[in-house]
Amino acid sequence: MKDKVTIHTLKRLKQSGQKICMVTAYDATFARILDEGGADVLLVGDSLGMVIQGQDSTLPVTMDQMVYHSAAVSRGAKRAHVVGDLPFMSYQVSPHEAVRNAGRLVAEGNVGSVKLEGGAEFADTVRAIVRASIPVMGHLGLTPQSVHKMGGYVVQGRDEDAARRMLDDALALEEAGAYALVLEGVPLELARTITQSLKIPTIGIGAGKHCDGQVLVCYDLLGMNPDFKPKFVKRFANLHGNITEAAGTYFSEVRAGTFPDEDHSFKANKNVRLVAATPVGPGVVDAPAEGAEKVGAIYGAPV
């Protein structure tokens, strides 16, 4: 296994011109698969509110939910750096609250860093979290937690004044101690200017090719939702079709009585005579006979 990716690894990748590969993950199984596929960074995004929970925004996601999913992803990741989102209202109230909640993601969720949305107005919050020895990734542009303020999920920084403010915000976050910055829904020219102006790496999503790295929601790049395809998403697989077909085949075989067959069934020892069952008390399980066939791990968990 290659060395564990850290925030210092990401800075070296920017300096060397090597692009950073980041993708969202929400559970241990996906984390393990994406880690083995070569992810540098796994983001436990509050996007789970939409792609996992079926909400229409990220706003309902709670700290407890972020801690739960972060811990699951951290258990599945071996090489990739894991960063967890601070959800809505977990850091906006005060720097003190932000530090406390960031500490929960690190201590309970076992992430290597946290991410928060917003610009210069949260510079003091970033400083406070970094002062507590917790690395912070910033997030500018289309910030989903500000969807109502923005009037929807729209591209940000298209006019000169907005572009200047975003550049100033990026510089403020870097000065406050952020180790990296996500640029979402930003014109590629502005993303290039910000990337060239910062010493810390930028990770783009809908921000063009000039960022130091890219991030996508794993369900989007895998083609799991055929009804959702914004301009910035490229589908690298069609898992919706593959999963639908596989599930349909399974259902057909169950209904036809062809699954399970003998290859997928267990057999009794030879010369076993069945007798009427003796009632067993609740919670009592027969001990396996010596040399008994073992079922093994279930639900795809590695042994």
mmCIF file of C-alpha atoms in Angstrom:
data_model
loop_
_atom_site.group_PDB
_atom_site.id
_atom_site.type_symbol
_atom_site.label_atom_id
_atom_site.label_comp_id
_atom_site.label_asym_id
_atom_site.label_seq_id
_atom_site.Cartn_x
_atom_site.Cartn_y
_atom_site.Cartn_z
ATOM 1 C CA MET A 1 0.000 0.000 0.000
ATOM 2 C CA LYS A 2 1.223 3.493 -0.819
ATOM 3 C CA ASP A 3 1.882 5.962 1.987
ATOM 4 C CA LYS A 4 -1.143 7.508 3.692
ATOM 5 C CA VAL A 5 -2.180 10.794 2.083
ATOM 6 C CA THR A 6 -1.941 13.799 4.415
ATOM 7 C CA ILE A 7 -2.490 17.526 4.034
ATOM 8 C CA HIS A 8 1.251 17.824 3.381
ATOM 9 C CA THR A 9 0.958 15.278 0.552
ATOM 10 C CA LEU A 10 -1.673 17.473 -1.093
ATOM 11 C CA LYS A 11 0.527 20.571 -0.897
ATOM 12 C CA ARG A 12 3.387 18.637 -2.498
ATOM 13 C CA LEU A 13 1.069 17.487 -5.289
ATOM 14 C CA LYS A 14 0.214 21.119 -6.076
ATOM 15 C CA GLN A 15 3.881 22.088 -6.069
ATOM 16 C CA SER A 16 4.743 19.248 -8.452
ATOM 17 C CA GLY A 17 1.791 19.900 -10.768
ATOM 18 C CA GLN A 18 0.213 16.500 -10.057
ATOM 19 C CA LYS A 19 -3.582 16.672 -10.066
ATOM 20 C CA ILE A 20 -5.432 15.708 -6.864
ATOM 21 C CA CYS A 21 -8.253 13.153 -7.103
ATOM 22 C CA MET A 22 -11.085 13.681 -4.614
ATOM 23 C CA VAL A 23 -14.469 11.987 -4.456
ATOM 24 C CA THR A 24 -17.305 11.765 -1.948
ATOM 25 C CA ALA A 25 -17.960 8.647 0.113
ATOM 26 C CA TYR A 26 -20.604 7.934 2.722
ATOM 27 C CA ASP A 27 -19.992 4.369 3.933
ATOM 28 C CA ALA A 28 -17.190 1.876 4.527
ATOM 29 C CA THR A 29 -17.837 -0.236 1.423
ATOM 30 C CA PHE A 30 -17.702 2.659 -1.020
ATOM 31 C CA ALA A 31 -14.738 4.120 0.871
ATOM 32 C CA ARG A 32 -12.805 0.870 0.465
ATOM 33 C CA ILE A 33 -13.623 0.597 -3.252
ATOM 34 C CA LEU A 34 -12.766 4.221 -4.040
ATOM 35 C CA ASP A 35 -9.618 4.030 -1.930
ATOM 36 C CA GLU A 36 -8.475 0.947 -3.840
ATOM 37 C CA GLY A 37 -9.329 2.786 -7.084
ATOM 38 C CA GLY A 38 -6.742 5.442 -6.256
ATOM 39 C CA ALA A 39 -8.566 8.306 -4.516
ATOM 40 C CA ASP A 40 -6.272 10.825 -2.851
ATOM 41 C CA VAL A 41 -9.058 12.352 -0.764
ATOM 42 C CA LEU A 42 -12.430 10.998 0.359
ATOM 43 C CA LEU A 43 -14.925 13.716 1.255
ATOM 44 C CA VAL A 44 -17.710 12.765 3.644
ATOM 45 C CA GLY A 45 -19.959 15.461 2.256
ATOM 46 C CA ASP A 46 -23.135 16.843 3.755
ATOM 47 C CA SER A 47 -24.390 16.049 0.246
ATOM 48 C CA LEU A 48 -25.412 12.808 1.947
ATOM 49 C CA GLY A 49 -28.586 14.681 2.885
ATOM 50 C CA MET A 50 -29.576 14.627 -0.785
ATOM 51 C CA VAL A 51 -28.003 11.462 -2.223
ATOM 52 C CA ILE A 52 -28.422 9.199 0.839
ATOM 53 C CA GLN A 53 -31.392 10.648 2.716
ATOM 54 C CA GLY A 54 -33.409 11.967 -0.248
ATOM 55 C CA GLN A 55 -33.657 15.524 1.086
ATOM 56 C CA ASP A 56 -33.962 18.469 -1.312
ATOM 57 C CA SER A 57 -30.960 20.261 0.225
ATOM 58 C CA THR A 58 -28.026 19.683 2.583
ATOM 59 C CA LEU A 59 -29.543 21.854 5.317
ATOM 60 C CA PRO A 60 -31.267 19.108 7.396
ATOM 61 C CA VAL A 61 -28.023 17.135 7.936
ATOM 62 C CA THR A 62 -26.978 16.990 11.606
ATOM 63 C CA MET A 63 -23.650 16.697 13.392
ATOM 64 C CA ASP A 64 -24.566 13.239 14.685
ATOM 65 C CA GLN A 65 -25.201 12.069 11.119
ATOM 66 C CA MET A 66 -21.901 13.513 9.911
ATOM 67 C CA VAL A 67 -20.025 11.812 12.745
ATOM 68 C CA TYR A 68 -21.728 8.477 11.963
ATOM 69 C CA HIS A 69 -20.920 8.543 8.240
ATOM 70 C CA SER A 70 -17.406 9.912 8.798
ATOM 71 C CA ALA A 71 -16.586 7.042 11.141
ATOM 72 C CA ALA A 72 -17.855 4.523 8.572
ATOM 73 C CA VAL A 73 -15.792 6.042 5.751
ATOM 74 C CA SER A 74 -12.698 6.252 7.941
ATOM 75 C CA ARG A 75 -12.959 2.534 8.668
ATOM 76 C CA GLY A 76 -13.021 1.758 4.939
ATOM 77 C CA ALA A 77 -10.210 4.095 3.870
ATOM 78 C CA LYS A 78 -6.617 2.897 4.073
ATOM 79 C CA ARG A 79 -4.567 5.317 1.943
ATOM 80 C CA ALA A 80 -6.845 8.264 1.144
ATOM 81 C CA HIS A 81 -7.095 11.352 3.330
ATOM 82 C CA VAL A 82 -10.604 11.651 4.816
ATOM 83 C CA VAL A 83 -12.206 15.067 5.246
ATOM 84 C CA GLY A 84 -15.607 15.590 6.854
ATOM 85 C CA ASP A 85 -18.067 18.403 6.187
ATOM 86 C CA LEU A 86 -19.185 20.607 9.057
ATOM 87 C CA PRO A 87 -22.960 20.706 8.494
ATOM 88 C CA PHE A 88 -25.294 23.691 8.532
ATOM 89 C CA MET A 89 -25.271 25.639 11.835
ATOM 90 C CA SER A 90 -22.443 23.550 13.313
ATOM 91 C CA TYR A 91 -19.899 26.369 12.844
ATOM 92 C CA GLN A 92 -21.867 29.526 11.999
ATOM 93 C CA VAL A 93 -22.930 30.363 15.575
ATOM 94 C CA SER A 94 -19.472 30.997 17.027
ATOM 95 C CA PRO A 95 -15.825 29.936 16.675
ATOM 96 C CA HIS A 96 -16.191 28.119 19.997
ATOM 97 C CA GLU A 97 -19.034 25.974 18.657
ATOM 98 C CA ALA A 98 -17.094 25.400 15.455
ATOM 99 C CA VAL A 99 -14.054 24.111 17.325
ATOM 100 C CA ARG A 100 -16.194 21.823 19.456
ATOM 101 C CA ASN A 101 -17.967 20.314 16.443
ATOM 102 C CA ALA A 102 -14.778 20.029 14.396
ATOM 103 C CA GLY A 103 -13.296 18.164 17.362
ATOM 104 C CA ARG A 104 -16.204 15.722 17.273
ATOM 105 C CA LEU A 105 -15.567 14.917 13.612
ATOM 106 C CA VAL A 106 -11.901 14.214 14.396
ATOM 107 C CA ALA A 107 -12.349 12.384 17.705
ATOM 108 C CA GLU A 108 -15.531 10.427 16.922
ATOM 109 C CA GLY A 109 -15.522 10.382 13.126
ATOM 110 C CA ASN A 110 -11.759 9.804 12.841
ATOM 111 C CA VAL A 111 -11.391 12.239 9.922
ATOM 112 C CA GLY A 112 -8.068 13.855 9.080
ATOM 113 C CA SER A 113 -9.553 17.309 8.488
ATOM 114 C CA VAL A 114 -12.837 19.220 8.294
ATOM 115 C CA LYS A 115 -14.416 21.364 5.571
ATOM 116 C CA LEU A 116 -16.572 24.440 5.979
ATOM 117 C CA GLU A 117 -18.279 26.815 3.554
ATOM 118 C CA GLY A 118 -17.829 30.592 3.410
ATOM 119 C CA GLY A 119 -15.225 33.273 2.872
ATOM 120 C CA ALA A 120 -13.539 36.035 4.856
ATOM 121 C CA GLU A 121 -16.455 36.208 7.298
ATOM 122 C CA PHE A 122 -15.317 32.819 8.632
ATOM 123 C CA ALA A 123 -11.589 33.551 8.723
ATOM 124 C CA ASP A 124 -11.620 33.830 12.528
ATOM 125 C CA THR A 125 -13.477 30.507 12.719
ATOM 126 C CA VAL A 126 -10.867 28.851 10.513
ATOM 127 C CA ARG A 127 -8.095 30.292 12.722
ATOM 128 C CA ALA A 128 -9.763 28.945 15.852
ATOM 129 C CA ILE A 129 -10.137 25.435 14.443
ATOM 130 C CA VAL A 130 -6.569 25.388 13.104
ATOM 131 C CA ARG A 131 -5.351 26.675 16.468
ATOM 132 C CA ALA A 132 -6.944 23.536 17.948
ATOM 133 C CA SER A 133 -4.660 21.496 15.640
ATOM 134 C CA ILE A 134 -7.475 20.510 13.266
ATOM 135 C CA PRO A 135 -6.762 21.102 9.548
ATOM 136 C CA VAL A 136 -9.456 23.025 7.658
ATOM 137 C CA MET A 137 -10.471 22.877 3.989
ATOM 138 C CA GLY A 138 -12.389 25.909 2.733
ATOM 139 C CA HIS A 139 -15.248 26.011 0.214
ATOM 140 C CA LEU A 140 -16.146 28.975 -2.014
ATOM 141 C CA GLY A 141 -18.437 29.642 -4.960
ATOM 142 C CA LEU A 142 -21.659 27.696 -5.061
ATOM 143 C CA THR A 143 -21.971 26.874 -1.370
ATOM 144 C CA PRO A 144 -24.999 24.581 -0.885
ATOM 145 C CA GLN A 145 -25.601 25.650 2.719
ATOM 146 C CA SER A 146 -26.285 29.182 1.396
ATOM 147 C CA VAL A 147 -28.796 28.022 -1.224
ATOM 148 C CA HIS A 148 -31.526 30.363 0.008
ATOM 149 C CA LYS A 149 -29.183 33.364 0.080
ATOM 150 C CA MET A 150 -27.984 32.590 -3.465
ATOM 151 C CA GLY A 151 -31.515 32.058 -4.766
ATOM 152 C CA GLY A 152 -30.797 28.514 -5.891
ATOM 153 C CA TYR A 153 -27.898 26.393 -7.137
ATOM 154 C CA VAL A 154 -26.375 28.888 -9.561
ATOM 155 C CA VAL A 155 -22.861 29.625 -10.823
ATOM 156 C CA GLN A 156 -21.059 32.240 -8.700
ATOM 157 C CA GLY A 157 -18.451 34.909 -9.555
ATOM 158 C CA ARG A 158 -19.535 35.707 -13.093
ATOM 159 C CA ASP A 159 -19.241 39.497 -12.839
ATOM 160 C CA GLU A 160 -16.119 41.472 -11.955
ATOM 161 C CA ASP A 161 -17.185 42.544 -8.448
ATOM 162 C CA ALA A 162 -18.239 39.035 -7.451
ATOM 163 C CA ALA A 163 -15.030 37.607 -8.882
ATOM 164 C CA ARG A 164 -12.914 40.090 -6.918
ATOM 165 C CA ARG A 165 -14.766 39.252 -3.689
ATOM 166 C CA MET A 166 -14.189 35.545 -4.231
ATOM 167 C CA LEU A 167 -10.477 36.047 -4.837
ATOM 168 C CA ASP A 168 -10.270 38.149 -1.661
ATOM 169 C CA ASP A 169 -12.151 35.418 0.221
ATOM 170 C CA ALA A 170 -9.730 32.775 -1.053
ATOM 171 C CA LEU A 171 -6.719 34.794 0.057
ATOM 172 C CA ALA A 172 -8.344 35.403 3.463
ATOM 173 C CA LEU A 173 -8.951 31.682 3.996
ATOM 174 C CA GLU A 174 -5.373 30.861 3.042
ATOM 175 C CA GLU A 175 -4.070 33.515 5.432
ATOM 176 C CA ALA A 176 -6.316 32.113 8.190
ATOM 177 C CA GLY A 177 -4.647 28.720 7.856
ATOM 178 C CA ALA A 178 -6.828 26.676 5.480
ATOM 179 C CA TYR A 179 -4.763 23.907 3.845
ATOM 180 C CA ALA A 180 -6.923 23.578 0.696
ATOM 181 C CA LEU A 181 -9.943 25.137 -0.975
ATOM 182 C CA VAL A 182 -12.920 23.719 -2.877
ATOM 183 C CA LEU A 183 -14.167 25.915 -5.735
ATOM 184 C CA GLU A 184 -17.704 24.935 -6.777
ATOM 185 C CA GLY A 185 -19.734 26.357 -9.642
ATOM 186 C CA VAL A 186 -17.136 28.965 -10.618
ATOM 187 C CA PRO A 187 -16.164 30.215 -14.116
ATOM 188 C CA LEU A 188 -12.973 28.469 -15.212
ATOM 189 C CA GLU A 189 -11.124 31.773 -15.750
ATOM 190 C CA LEU A 190 -11.781 32.845 -12.155
ATOM 191 C CA ALA A 191 -10.831 29.394 -10.857
ATOM 192 C CA ARG A 192 -7.539 29.648 -12.750
ATOM 193 C CA THR A 193 -6.803 33.081 -11.260
ATOM 194 C CA ILE A 194 -7.566 31.885 -7.725
ATOM 195 C CA THR A 195 -5.495 28.730 -8.199
ATOM 196 C CA GLN A 196 -2.512 30.716 -9.458
ATOM 197 C CA SER A 197 -2.857 33.212 -6.591
ATOM 198 C CA LEU A 198 -2.779 30.620 -3.795
ATOM 199 C CA LYS A 199 -0.016 28.474 -2.354
ATOM 200 C CA ILE A 200 -2.586 25.966 -1.100
ATOM 201 C CA PRO A 201 -4.281 23.529 -3.523
ATOM 202 C CA THR A 202 -7.682 24.177 -5.059
ATOM 203 C CA ILE A 203 -10.165 21.364 -5.727
ATOM 204 C CA GLY A 204 -12.729 22.109 -8.409
ATOM 205 C CA ILE A 205 -16.268 20.916 -9.000
ATOM 206 C CA GLY A 206 -17.833 22.720 -11.912
ATOM 207 C CA ALA A 207 -14.826 25.061 -11.907
ATOM 208 C CA GLY A 208 -12.889 23.933 -14.966
ATOM 209 C CA LYS A 209 -9.572 22.234 -15.594
ATOM 210 C CA HIS A 210 -7.175 24.752 -14.067
ATOM 211 C CA CYS A 211 -7.776 23.751 -10.429
ATOM 212 C CA ASP A 212 -5.160 21.627 -8.670
ATOM 213 C CA GLY A 213 -7.627 18.761 -8.384
ATOM 214 C CA GLN A 214 -11.211 17.687 -8.987
ATOM 215 C CA VAL A 215 -14.043 16.324 -6.845
ATOM 216 C CA LEU A 216 -17.331 14.684 -7.810
ATOM 217 C CA VAL A 217 -20.103 12.991 -5.876
ATOM 218 C CA CYS A 218 -19.438 9.268 -6.217
ATOM 219 C CA TYR A 219 -23.035 8.490 -7.188
ATOM 220 C CA ASP A 220 -22.829 11.042 -10.007
ATOM 221 C CA LEU A 221 -19.603 9.809 -11.605
ATOM 222 C CA LEU A 222 -20.868 6.218 -11.338
ATOM 223 C CA GLY A 223 -24.134 7.072 -13.111
ATOM 224 C CA MET A 224 -26.484 5.973 -10.344
ATOM 225 C CA ASN A 225 -29.119 8.665 -10.933
ATOM 226 C CA PRO A 226 -30.156 8.948 -14.602
ATOM 227 C CA ASP A 227 -32.390 11.942 -13.835
ATOM 228 C CA PHE A 228 -29.529 14.104 -12.512
ATOM 229 C CA LYS A 229 -26.852 15.304 -14.895
ATOM 230 C CA PRO A 230 -25.647 18.864 -14.419
ATOM 231 C CA LYS A 231 -23.204 20.340 -16.930
ATOM 232 C CA PHE A 232 -20.113 19.665 -14.796
ATOM 233 C CA VAL A 233 -20.793 15.938 -14.245
ATOM 234 C CA LYS A 234 -19.339 13.246 -16.471
ATOM 235 C CA ARG A 235 -20.617 9.707 -15.973
ATOM 236 C CA PHE A 236 -17.772 7.202 -15.965
ATOM 237 C CA ALA A 237 -20.121 4.225 -15.539
ATOM 238 C CA ASN A 238 -23.814 3.330 -15.734
ATOM 239 C CA LEU A 239 -24.386 1.627 -12.407
ATOM 240 C CA HIS A 240 -28.071 2.512 -12.451
ATOM 241 C CA GLY A 241 -28.518 0.305 -15.495
ATOM 242 C CA ASN A 242 -26.192 -2.417 -14.222
ATOM 243 C CA ILE A 243 -27.805 -2.563 -10.778
ATOM 244 C CA THR A 244 -31.327 -2.498 -12.196
ATOM 245 C CA GLU A 245 -30.476 -5.359 -14.559
ATOM 246 C CA ALA A 246 -28.762 -7.433 -11.855
ATOM 247 C CA ALA A 247 -31.619 -6.928 -9.409
ATOM 248 C CA GLY A 248 -34.158 -7.817 -12.078
ATOM 249 C CA THR A 249 -32.318 -11.048 -12.873
ATOM 250 C CA TYR A 250 -32.228 -11.950 -9.165
ATOM 251 C CA PHE A 251 -35.965 -11.312 -8.786
ATOM 252 C CA SER A 252 -36.725 -13.401 -11.879
ATOM 253 C CA GLU A 253 -34.692 -16.364 -10.617
ATOM 254 C CA VAL A 254 -36.326 -16.214 -7.171
ATOM 255 C CA ARG A 255 -39.792 -16.150 -8.723
ATOM 256 C CA ALA A 256 -38.881 -18.992 -11.088
ATOM 257 C CA GLY A 257 -37.462 -21.091 -8.243
ATOM 258 C CA THR A 258 -34.024 -21.359 -9.895
ATOM 259 C CA PHE A 259 -32.268 -19.470 -7.095
ATOM 260 C CA PRO A 260 -30.973 -20.699 -4.769
ATOM 261 C CA ASP A 261 -29.725 -23.886 -6.430
ATOM 262 C CA GLU A 262 -27.545 -26.646 -4.923
ATOM 263 C CA ASP A 263 -24.377 -24.594 -5.448
ATOM 264 C CA HIS A 264 -25.802 -21.909 -3.175
ATOM 265 C CA SER A 265 -27.241 -24.221 -0.478
ATOM 266 C CA PHE A 266 -25.790 -26.082 2.501
ATOM 267 C CA LYS A 267 -26.086 -29.841 2.977
ATOM 268 C CA ALA A 268 -26.443 -31.912 6.129
ATOM 269 C CA ASN A 269 -23.858 -34.489 7.184
ATOM 270 C CA LYS A 270 -24.398 -37.946 5.693
ATOM 271 C CA ASN A 271 -26.790 -40.397 7.378
ATOM 272 C CA VAL A 272 -28.511 -37.693 9.397
ATOM 273 C CA ARG A 273 -32.041 -38.621 10.448
ATOM 274 C CA LEU A 274 -34.446 -35.791 11.065
ATOM 275 C CA VAL A 275 -36.595 -35.992 14.154
ATOM 276 C CA ALA A 276 -39.178 -33.670 15.579
ATOM 277 C CA ALA A 277 -37.569 -30.488 16.775
ATOM 278 C CA THR A 278 -37.140 -29.917 20.493
ATOM 279 C CA PRO A 279 -38.181 -26.450 21.526
ATOM 280 C CA VAL A 280 -35.196 -24.329 22.397
ATOM 281 C CA GLY A 281 -35.307 -21.455 24.857
ATOM 282 C CA PRO A 282 -34.914 -17.930 23.580
ATOM 283 C CA GLY A 283 -31.337 -16.917 22.946
ATOM 284 C CA VAL A 284 -30.043 -20.528 22.950
ATOM 285 C CA VAL A 285 -28.075 -21.517 19.851
ATOM 286 C CA ASP A 286 -26.781 -25.005 19.142
ATOM 287 C CA ALA A 287 -22.986 -25.184 19.120
ATOM 288 C CA PRO A 288 -21.541 -26.152 15.712
ATOM 289 C CA ALA A 289 -20.403 -29.738 15.396
ATOM 290 C CA GLU A 290 -16.710 -30.420 15.012
ATOM 291 C CA GLY A 291 -15.700 -29.934 11.373
ATOM 292 C CA ALA A 292 -18.952 -28.168 10.552
ATOM 293 C CA GLU A 293 -19.118 -26.047 7.425
ATOM 294 C CA LYS A 294 -18.685 -22.375 8.289
ATOM 295 C CA VAL A 295 -20.816 -19.717 6.620
ATOM 296 C CA GLY A 296 -18.084 -17.068 6.855
ATOM 297 C CA ALA A 297 -18.395 -13.333 6.704
ATOM 298 C CA ILE A 298 -21.691 -11.837 5.522
ATOM 299 C CA TYR A 299 -22.752 -8.666 3.674
ATOM 300 C CA GLY A 300 -19.461 -8.384 1.829
ATOM 301 C CA ALA A 301 -17.360 -7.533 4.881
ATOM 302 C CA PRO A 302 -13.724 -8.630 4.412
ATOM 303 C CA VAL A 303 -12.439 -11.368 6.734
#
